[in-house]
Coordinates of C-alpha atoms and ligand atoms in Angstrom, one line a residue:
M11 CA 2.0 -27.1 -30.3
N12 CA -1.2 -25.9 -31.7
H13 CA -3.5 -27.0 -29.3
K14 CA -5.8 -24.5 -27.4
F15 CA -6.4 -23.0 -23.9
E16 CA -8.4 -25.5 -22.5
T17 CA -5.2 -28.4 -23.7
N18 CA -2.6 -27.2 -22.7
A19 CA -3.8 -26.4 -19.3
V20 CA -4.5 -30.4 -19.3
R21 CA -1.8 -31.9 -21.6
T22 CA 1.7 -29.0 -19.3
Q23 CA 3.3 -31.9 -17.4
I24 CA 6.8 -32.8 -17.1
E25 CA 8.7 -35.8 -17.7
R26 CA 7.1 -39.3 -16.3
T27 CA 9.2 -40.8 -14.4
Q28 CA 10.2 -44.8 -15.5
F29 CA 7.1 -45.5 -13.2
L30 CA 4.8 -44.3 -16.0
E31 CA 2.4 -42.6 -13.1
H32 CA -0.3 -40.6 -14.8
S33 CA -0.8 -38.2 -12.6
V34 CA 2.2 -36.0 -12.2
P35 CA 3.8 -37.5 -9.0
L36 CA 4.9 -34.4 -5.7
Y37 CA 8.4 -34.1 -5.4
L38 CA 9.7 -33.0 -2.3
T39 CA 12.9 -33.5 -1.9
S40 CA 15.3 -30.2 -1.6
S41 CA 18.5 -30.6 -3.2
F42 CA 19.5 -32.4 -6.4
V43 CA 21.7 -35.3 -6.9
F44 CA 25.2 -35.0 -9.3
E45 CA 26.5 -38.1 -11.0
D46 CA 30.1 -37.0 -10.9
A47 CA 32.5 -34.1 -9.7
E48 CA 31.9 -33.2 -13.0
D49 CA 28.6 -33.6 -13.8
M50 CA 28.5 -31.7 -10.4
R51 CA 31.0 -28.7 -11.8
A52 CA 28.8 -28.2 -15.2
S53 CA 25.0 -28.0 -13.1
F54 CA 27.1 -25.1 -10.6
A55 CA 28.4 -23.3 -13.4
E56 CA 25.7 -23.5 -15.8
E57 CA 26.9 -25.4 -19.1
K58 CA 23.4 -28.3 -18.0
D59 CA 19.6 -27.2 -17.3
R60 CA 18.3 -28.9 -14.5
N61 CA 17.9 -29.0 -11.6
I62 CA 20.1 -28.4 -8.6
Y63 CA 18.2 -27.0 -5.2
S64 CA 14.6 -25.9 -4.8
R65 CA 14.6 -22.8 -3.9
Y66 CA 16.1 -22.8 -7.9
S67 CA 13.9 -24.8 -9.0
N68 CA 11.6 -27.6 -8.9
P69 CA 9.9 -29.9 -11.1
N70 CA 6.9 -29.5 -10.1
S71 CA 7.2 -25.3 -9.8
T72 CA 8.4 -26.0 -13.9
E73 CA 5.1 -27.9 -14.4
F74 CA 3.5 -24.7 -13.0
I75 CA 5.4 -22.2 -14.4
R76 CA 5.7 -23.7 -17.9
K77 CA 1.6 -23.9 -17.7
V78 CA 1.4 -20.5 -16.8
C79 CA 3.8 -19.2 -19.8
Q80 CA 1.8 -21.1 -22.3
M81 CA -1.6 -19.2 -20.7
E82 CA 0.1 -15.9 -20.6
G83 CA 2.1 -16.0 -23.9
A84 CA 5.4 -16.0 -22.3
E85 CA 8.7 -17.1 -22.7
D86 CA 9.7 -17.5 -19.3
G87 CA 8.8 -17.3 -15.7
F88 CA 9.3 -17.7 -11.8
A89 CA 7.5 -19.0 -9.2
F90 CA 7.1 -18.2 -5.9
A91 CA 5.8 -18.3 -2.5
S92 CA 2.9 -15.5 -2.9
G93 CA 1.7 -13.1 -4.8
M94 CA 4.1 -10.8 -2.2
A95 CA 6.6 -12.5 -3.4
A96 CA 6.4 -12.8 -7.1
V97 CA 5.3 -8.3 -6.9
F98 CA 8.4 -7.8 -4.4
S99 CA 11.1 -9.4 -6.1
T100 CA 9.9 -8.3 -9.1
F101 CA 10.7 -5.1 -8.1
A102 CA 13.6 -5.6 -6.4
A103 CA 15.3 -7.5 -8.6
L104 CA 14.6 -4.7 -11.5
L105 CA 14.9 -1.2 -9.7
E106 CA 18.0 0.2 -8.7
S107 CA 18.4 3.3 -5.8
G108 CA 17.1 6.4 -7.7
D109 CA 14.9 4.6 -9.9
H110 CA 11.7 5.4 -10.0
I111 CA 7.7 3.4 -10.9
L112 CA 5.5 4.9 -12.3
S113 CA 1.8 3.4 -11.1
A114 CA -2.2 2.9 -11.0
R115 CA -3.6 4.3 -7.9
S116 CA -5.4 1.6 -7.4
I117 CA -3.2 -1.1 -6.6
F118 CA -3.9 -4.2 -4.0
G119 CA -3.0 -2.7 -0.5
S120 CA -0.2 -4.3 0.5
T121 CA 1.5 -3.6 -2.8
H122 CA 0.9 0.0 -1.7
S123 CA 2.2 -0.4 1.5
L124 CA 5.4 -2.2 -0.5
L125 CA 5.3 1.5 -2.1
T126 CA 4.7 4.4 0.2
N127 CA 6.3 2.1 3.3
F128 CA 9.6 0.5 2.2
F129 CA 10.7 0.9 -1.3
P130 CA 11.7 5.0 0.0
K131 CA 14.5 2.9 2.7
W132 CA 15.8 2.1 -1.0
N133 CA 15.5 5.3 -2.7
I134 CA 13.2 3.3 -4.8
D135 CA 10.4 6.7 -5.1
H136 CA 6.7 6.1 -6.7
S137 CA 4.4 8.3 -8.0
Y138 CA 0.7 6.8 -8.9
F139 CA -1.5 8.1 -12.3
R140 CA -5.6 8.1 -11.7
I141 CA -6.8 5.5 -13.8
D142 CA -9.7 8.1 -15.9
A143 CA -7.0 9.9 -16.4
L144 CA -4.4 7.9 -18.6
E145 CA -3.8 11.2 -20.4
K146 CA -1.7 12.4 -18.0
I147 CA 0.3 10.0 -17.9
E148 CA 3.2 11.3 -20.0
A149 CA 4.0 14.1 -17.8
M150 CA 4.6 12.6 -14.8
I151 CA 7.4 10.5 -16.4
T152 CA 10.6 11.6 -15.5
P153 CA 14.2 10.6 -16.3
K154 CA 14.2 8.1 -13.6
T155 CA 10.8 6.2 -14.3
K156 CA 12.2 2.9 -15.5
L157 CA 8.2 0.9 -15.3
I158 CA 4.3 1.3 -15.6
Y159 CA 2.5 -0.7 -12.9
A160 CA -1.3 -1.2 -13.0
E161 CA -3.6 -4.2 -12.6
S162 CA -7.0 -4.7 -14.4
P163 CA -9.3 -4.5 -13.2
T164 CA -8.4 -3.2 -10.2
N165 CA -9.8 -4.4 -6.6
P166 CA -11.9 -3.6 -5.3
G167 CA -13.7 -0.8 -7.6
V168 CA -13.4 -3.1 -10.3
D169 CA -12.7 -0.8 -12.2
I170 CA -11.0 -1.3 -15.8
L171 CA -7.7 -0.2 -17.7
D172 CA -7.0 -0.1 -21.7
L173 CA -3.6 -2.1 -21.2
E174 CA -3.5 -1.4 -25.6
A175 CA -3.4 2.3 -25.0
L176 CA -0.6 1.3 -21.5
A177 CA 1.4 -0.1 -23.5
K178 CA 2.2 2.4 -26.0
I179 CA 3.2 4.8 -23.4
A180 CA 5.6 2.7 -21.7
K181 CA 7.0 1.6 -25.2
R182 CA 7.9 5.1 -26.4
H183 CA 9.6 6.1 -23.1
N184 CA 10.9 2.7 -23.4
L185 CA 9.6 1.0 -19.4
M186 CA 8.8 -1.6 -18.7
L187 CA 4.9 -2.4 -17.9
I188 CA 3.5 -4.8 -16.2
I189 CA 0.5 -5.7 -14.8
D190 CA -1.3 -7.7 -12.1
N191 CA -3.1 -9.7 -13.6
C192 CA -4.9 -11.6 -11.2
F193 CA -8.7 -10.5 -10.9
A194 CA -8.8 -11.7 -14.7
S195 CA -6.4 -14.7 -14.3
P196 CA -4.7 -16.2 -17.7
Y197 CA -8.1 -17.4 -19.0
L198 CA -9.9 -14.0 -19.4
Q199 CA -6.8 -12.0 -20.1
Q200 CA -3.1 -12.2 -21.5
P201 CA -1.3 -8.3 -21.1
I202 CA 1.4 -9.4 -22.3
T203 CA -0.7 -9.6 -26.3
F204 CA -1.8 -6.2 -25.5
G205 CA 2.7 -5.1 -24.9
A206 CA 2.3 -5.7 -22.2
D207 CA 6.3 -7.2 -20.6
L208 CA 5.4 -8.9 -17.9
V209 CA 2.8 -10.3 -15.7
I210 CA 2.3 -11.3 -11.9
H211 CA 0.0 -13.3 -10.4
S212 CA -1.1 -14.1 -7.5
G213 CA -2.0 -18.0 -7.5
T214 CA -4.0 -18.0 -4.6
K215 CA -6.9 -16.0 -6.0
L216 CA -8.7 -18.1 -9.5
M217 CA -5.7 -19.8 -9.7
D218 CA -6.3 -22.2 -6.5
G219 CA -9.6 -21.3 -7.1
Q220 CA -10.2 -23.2 -4.2
G221 CA -9.1 -21.3 -1.2
R222 CA -6.3 -23.6 0.2
V223 CA -2.5 -22.5 -0.9
L224 CA -0.9 -19.3 -1.2
A225 CA 1.3 -19.3 -4.8
G226 CA 2.7 -16.6 -6.8
I227 CA 4.1 -16.5 -10.4
T228 CA 5.8 -14.0 -12.6
V229 CA 6.1 -14.1 -16.0
G230 CA 7.0 -12.6 -19.0
R231 CA 10.6 -11.7 -21.4
R232 CA 13.4 -13.7 -21.0
D233 CA 15.5 -11.2 -20.4
L234 CA 13.7 -9.4 -17.2
I235 CA 12.9 -13.4 -15.8
D236 CA 16.5 -13.9 -15.7
K237 CA 17.6 -11.2 -13.4
I238 CA 14.4 -11.8 -11.3
Y239 CA 15.3 -15.4 -11.5
R240 CA 19.3 -14.8 -10.1
F241 CA 17.6 -11.9 -7.1
S242 CA 15.2 -15.2 -5.8
R243 CA 17.9 -17.5 -5.9
I244 CA 19.5 -16.0 -3.5
T245 CA 17.1 -14.3 -1.4
G246 CA 14.2 -17.3 -1.5
P247 CA 11.0 -16.6 -1.9
A248 CA 10.8 -20.1 -3.6
L249 CA 7.3 -21.6 -3.9
S250 CA 7.0 -25.5 -1.9
P251 CA 7.5 -28.1 -3.7
F252 CA 3.4 -28.9 -2.2
N253 CA 1.8 -25.7 -3.4
A254 CA 3.4 -26.1 -6.9
W255 CA 2.0 -29.5 -7.6
M256 CA -1.4 -28.5 -6.2
L257 CA -1.9 -25.7 -8.1
S258 CA -0.2 -27.2 -11.0
K259 CA -3.8 -29.1 -10.7
S260 CA -6.0 -26.4 -10.5
L261 CA -4.9 -24.9 -13.8
E262 CA -6.6 -27.8 -15.3
T263 CA -9.5 -27.2 -14.2
L264 CA -9.7 -23.1 -14.7
A265 CA -11.9 -22.5 -18.2
V266 CA -14.5 -24.4 -16.8
R267 CA -13.9 -23.0 -13.0
V268 CA -13.8 -19.5 -15.1
D269 CA -16.3 -19.5 -17.0
R270 CA -19.3 -20.5 -14.0
H271 CA -17.3 -17.4 -11.9
C272 CA -18.3 -15.0 -14.7
N273 CA -22.1 -16.3 -15.4
N274 CA -22.8 -16.3 -11.7
A275 CA -21.3 -12.7 -11.7
L276 CA -22.7 -11.2 -14.8
K277 CA -26.5 -12.8 -13.3
L278 CA -25.4 -11.5 -10.1
A279 CA -24.9 -8.2 -11.0
T280 CA -27.8 -7.8 -13.2
F281 CA -29.5 -8.5 -10.7
L282 CA -27.9 -6.5 -8.1
E283 CA -28.1 -3.5 -10.8
G284 CA -32.6 -3.2 -10.2
H285 CA -31.9 -3.3 -6.8
E286 CA -34.0 -0.7 -4.7
K287 CA -31.8 -1.0 -1.8
V288 CA -28.5 -1.0 -4.1
N289 CA -27.3 2.8 -5.4
W290 CA -24.6 1.5 -8.0
V291 CA -22.8 -1.8 -9.0
K292 CA -20.0 -2.0 -10.6
Y293 CA -19.3 -5.4 -13.2
P294 CA -17.5 -4.9 -16.6
F295 CA -19.6 -7.6 -18.8
L296 CA -22.6 -4.4 -17.3
K297 CA -23.2 -2.4 -20.5
S298 CA -23.2 0.5 -17.6
H299 CA -19.8 0.2 -16.7
P300 CA -18.1 3.5 -17.3
N301 CA -15.2 0.7 -19.6
Y302 CA -17.3 -1.1 -21.2
E303 CA -16.3 -1.5 -24.1
V304 CA -12.0 -1.6 -23.3
A305 CA -13.6 -5.0 -20.6
K306 CA -14.7 -5.9 -24.1
R307 CA -11.6 -5.6 -26.2
Q308 CA -9.3 -7.1 -23.8
M309 CA -11.4 -9.9 -21.7
K310 CA -12.7 -12.6 -22.2
A311 CA -15.4 -12.4 -19.7
G312 CA -15.9 -9.8 -16.3
G313 CA -14.2 -11.7 -13.8
C314 CA -15.4 -13.2 -10.1
V315 CA -15.5 -9.7 -8.5
V316 CA -18.5 -7.4 -8.5
A317 CA -18.0 -3.9 -6.5
F318 CA -21.7 -2.4 -5.4
E319 CA -22.9 0.6 -3.2
I320 CA -26.0 -0.1 -0.5
K321 CA -27.8 2.0 -0.1
G322 CA -27.4 4.5 3.9
G323 CA -23.8 3.9 4.0
K324 CA -22.4 3.0 7.1
K325 CA -25.0 1.7 9.0
A326 CA -26.2 0.1 6.4
G327 CA -23.1 -1.4 5.1
R328 CA -22.9 -3.5 8.7
E329 CA -25.9 -4.3 9.0
F330 CA -26.3 -5.6 5.4
F331 CA -23.0 -7.9 6.9
D332 CA -24.4 -9.5 9.5
K333 CA -27.5 -10.8 7.8
I334 CA -25.6 -12.5 5.5
G335 CA -25.7 -16.1 6.0
L336 CA -24.7 -18.4 3.7
L337 CA -21.5 -15.7 2.0
S338 CA -18.9 -15.4 4.0
L339 CA -16.9 -12.9 5.8
S340 CA -13.2 -12.5 4.6
A341 CA -10.5 -10.5 2.0
N342 CA -9.8 -13.3 -0.5
L343 CA -10.8 -13.7 -3.6
G344 CA -11.3 -15.7 -6.2
D345 CA -12.5 -18.5 -4.9
S346 CA -15.2 -21.4 -5.3
R347 CA -17.1 -20.0 -2.2
S348 CA -18.7 -17.1 -2.4
I349 CA -17.0 -14.2 0.0
V350 CA -18.2 -10.8 1.0
T351 CA -16.0 -8.0 1.8
H352 CA -16.4 -4.4 3.5
P353 CA -13.2 -2.9 2.0
A354 CA -13.7 0.2 4.1
S355 CA -12.8 -1.5 7.7
T356 CA -10.7 -4.2 6.8
T357 CA -8.0 -4.2 3.5
H358 CA -8.3 -0.6 2.2
S359 CA -9.3 0.6 6.5
K360 CA -5.6 1.3 6.3
L361 CA -5.2 4.0 3.8
S362 CA -6.9 7.6 4.7
S363 CA -10.7 8.1 3.7
E364 CA -8.8 10.7 1.4
E365 CA -7.7 7.9 -0.3
R366 CA -10.1 5.4 -0.3
A367 CA -11.7 8.2 -1.9
A368 CA -9.5 8.2 -4.4
V369 CA -8.9 5.2 -5.8
G370 CA -13.2 5.1 -5.2
I371 CA -14.5 3.3 -1.9
S372 CA -16.9 4.5 -0.7
D373 CA -18.5 3.5 3.3
G374 CA -21.5 1.9 2.3
M375 CA -19.4 -0.2 -0.8
V376 CA -19.3 -4.1 -0.7
R377 CA -17.2 -6.1 -2.6
I378 CA -18.2 -9.6 -4.0
S379 CA -16.2 -12.9 -5.0
V380 CA -18.7 -15.0 -6.6
G381 CA -18.1 -18.3 -6.1
L382 CA -19.9 -21.2 -7.8
E383 CA -22.4 -22.0 -5.8
H384 CA -25.4 -21.9 -7.6
I385 CA -26.3 -18.3 -7.6
D386 CA -30.1 -18.4 -6.8
D387 CA -28.6 -20.1 -3.0
I388 CA -25.7 -16.7 -3.9
I389 CA -29.2 -13.8 -4.6
S390 CA -31.5 -14.7 -1.9
D391 CA -29.1 -14.8 0.9
I392 CA -27.7 -11.0 -0.6
D393 CA -31.5 -9.6 -1.7
H394 CA -32.6 -11.1 2.4
A395 CA -28.7 -9.2 3.5
L396 CA -30.2 -6.4 2.2
R397 CA -33.5 -6.1 3.3
Ligands
PLP413 C1 -3.9 -11.3 -3.1 C2 -3.5 -9.9 -4.2 C3 -1.7 -10.3 -4.4 C4 -1.3 -11.0 -3.1 O1 -1.3 -12.4 -3.2 P1 -1.0 -12.8 -2.2 O2 -0.9 -14.5 -2.2 O3 -2.1 -12.8 -1.2 O4 1.0 -12.3 -1.5 C5 -1.4 -8.9 -5.6 N1 -2.3 -8.6 -6.2 C6 -2.7 -8.7 -6.5 C7 -4.2 -7.7 -7.2 C8 -4.6 -9.2 -5.1 O5 -5.5 -9.9 -4.8

């Protein structure tokens, strides 16, 4: 199909039933029936491509997966109950005891906990590379290294990694490159076009975009997805049909929503850049961003997250949070409602202060997930709280 992104997002749809419904129905069914003994045998033998049990596949999940595959330029995918289920199952399906993960240091907090607190139990080791020192990555590759893992933009520092450069390193050493593309969404950035093998999303963020459901998805190379599928259909992290149905609907409006998120975020970042109570502002599409050129090359727009540091450290930070009126104090992001987070005391509080410093999180740092309210109201709430 030669249709554009927006058209595919709206028009990709599983087969209609005999009722010829316009909008896709919800398939709340745990299992599917067979015509006869031979049909059942052939289905279990995988001679037929069909639904058997919703832990394996379900029409609503299939539609969601097809949409994301089209958006990301991926061959196949599997949908999960949460972003973390996608991250865990992807690693667990592809790695063996003794393997080594080479990961960017700035990754989602729970992913960091997975690598540091849980994978060592199964003798799966990791090293972290600094995102401002990609030239040092090759020296960290060992014979046990199986994959390179990164997010871009990063959370919460909104740093940008050069995906093409990472893919070249991965190819040279025959490693898989896996990118968590959650902060960009498939509308702004498609890591597979730069050479990634797999792309992971938390569907909970911009994909749903309205703070309603948890979801995750991994898409990419068919041979790798097949391994992930075989692991997941046994271990059971499947996405519920209801959430899949919701997500597939949400994707119809992804482009429209993300365009507005990005317009609002750029306006807010520009406003904060000139603010007397602010030390620094980071947003990928601000010229002052250290990787502005890379961001321009690999992203369609800068995303919904703006990071900045309030003058006056922790005390000023607390006062700022107490004075916020309209915006939500919450840990989510990519929601229609603007959200303010203080990473040092919440999402990244489990890191030591040295670990926080290494990923660019200071005590006065604030992360804003810019929502879909009118930008004048967003700016005025933040400006008031800063003053
Ligand atoms: C939220 C998030 C996750 C985890 O997703 P859940 O749906 O909360 O499990 C993983 N990676 C990134 C970058 C995220 O923002």
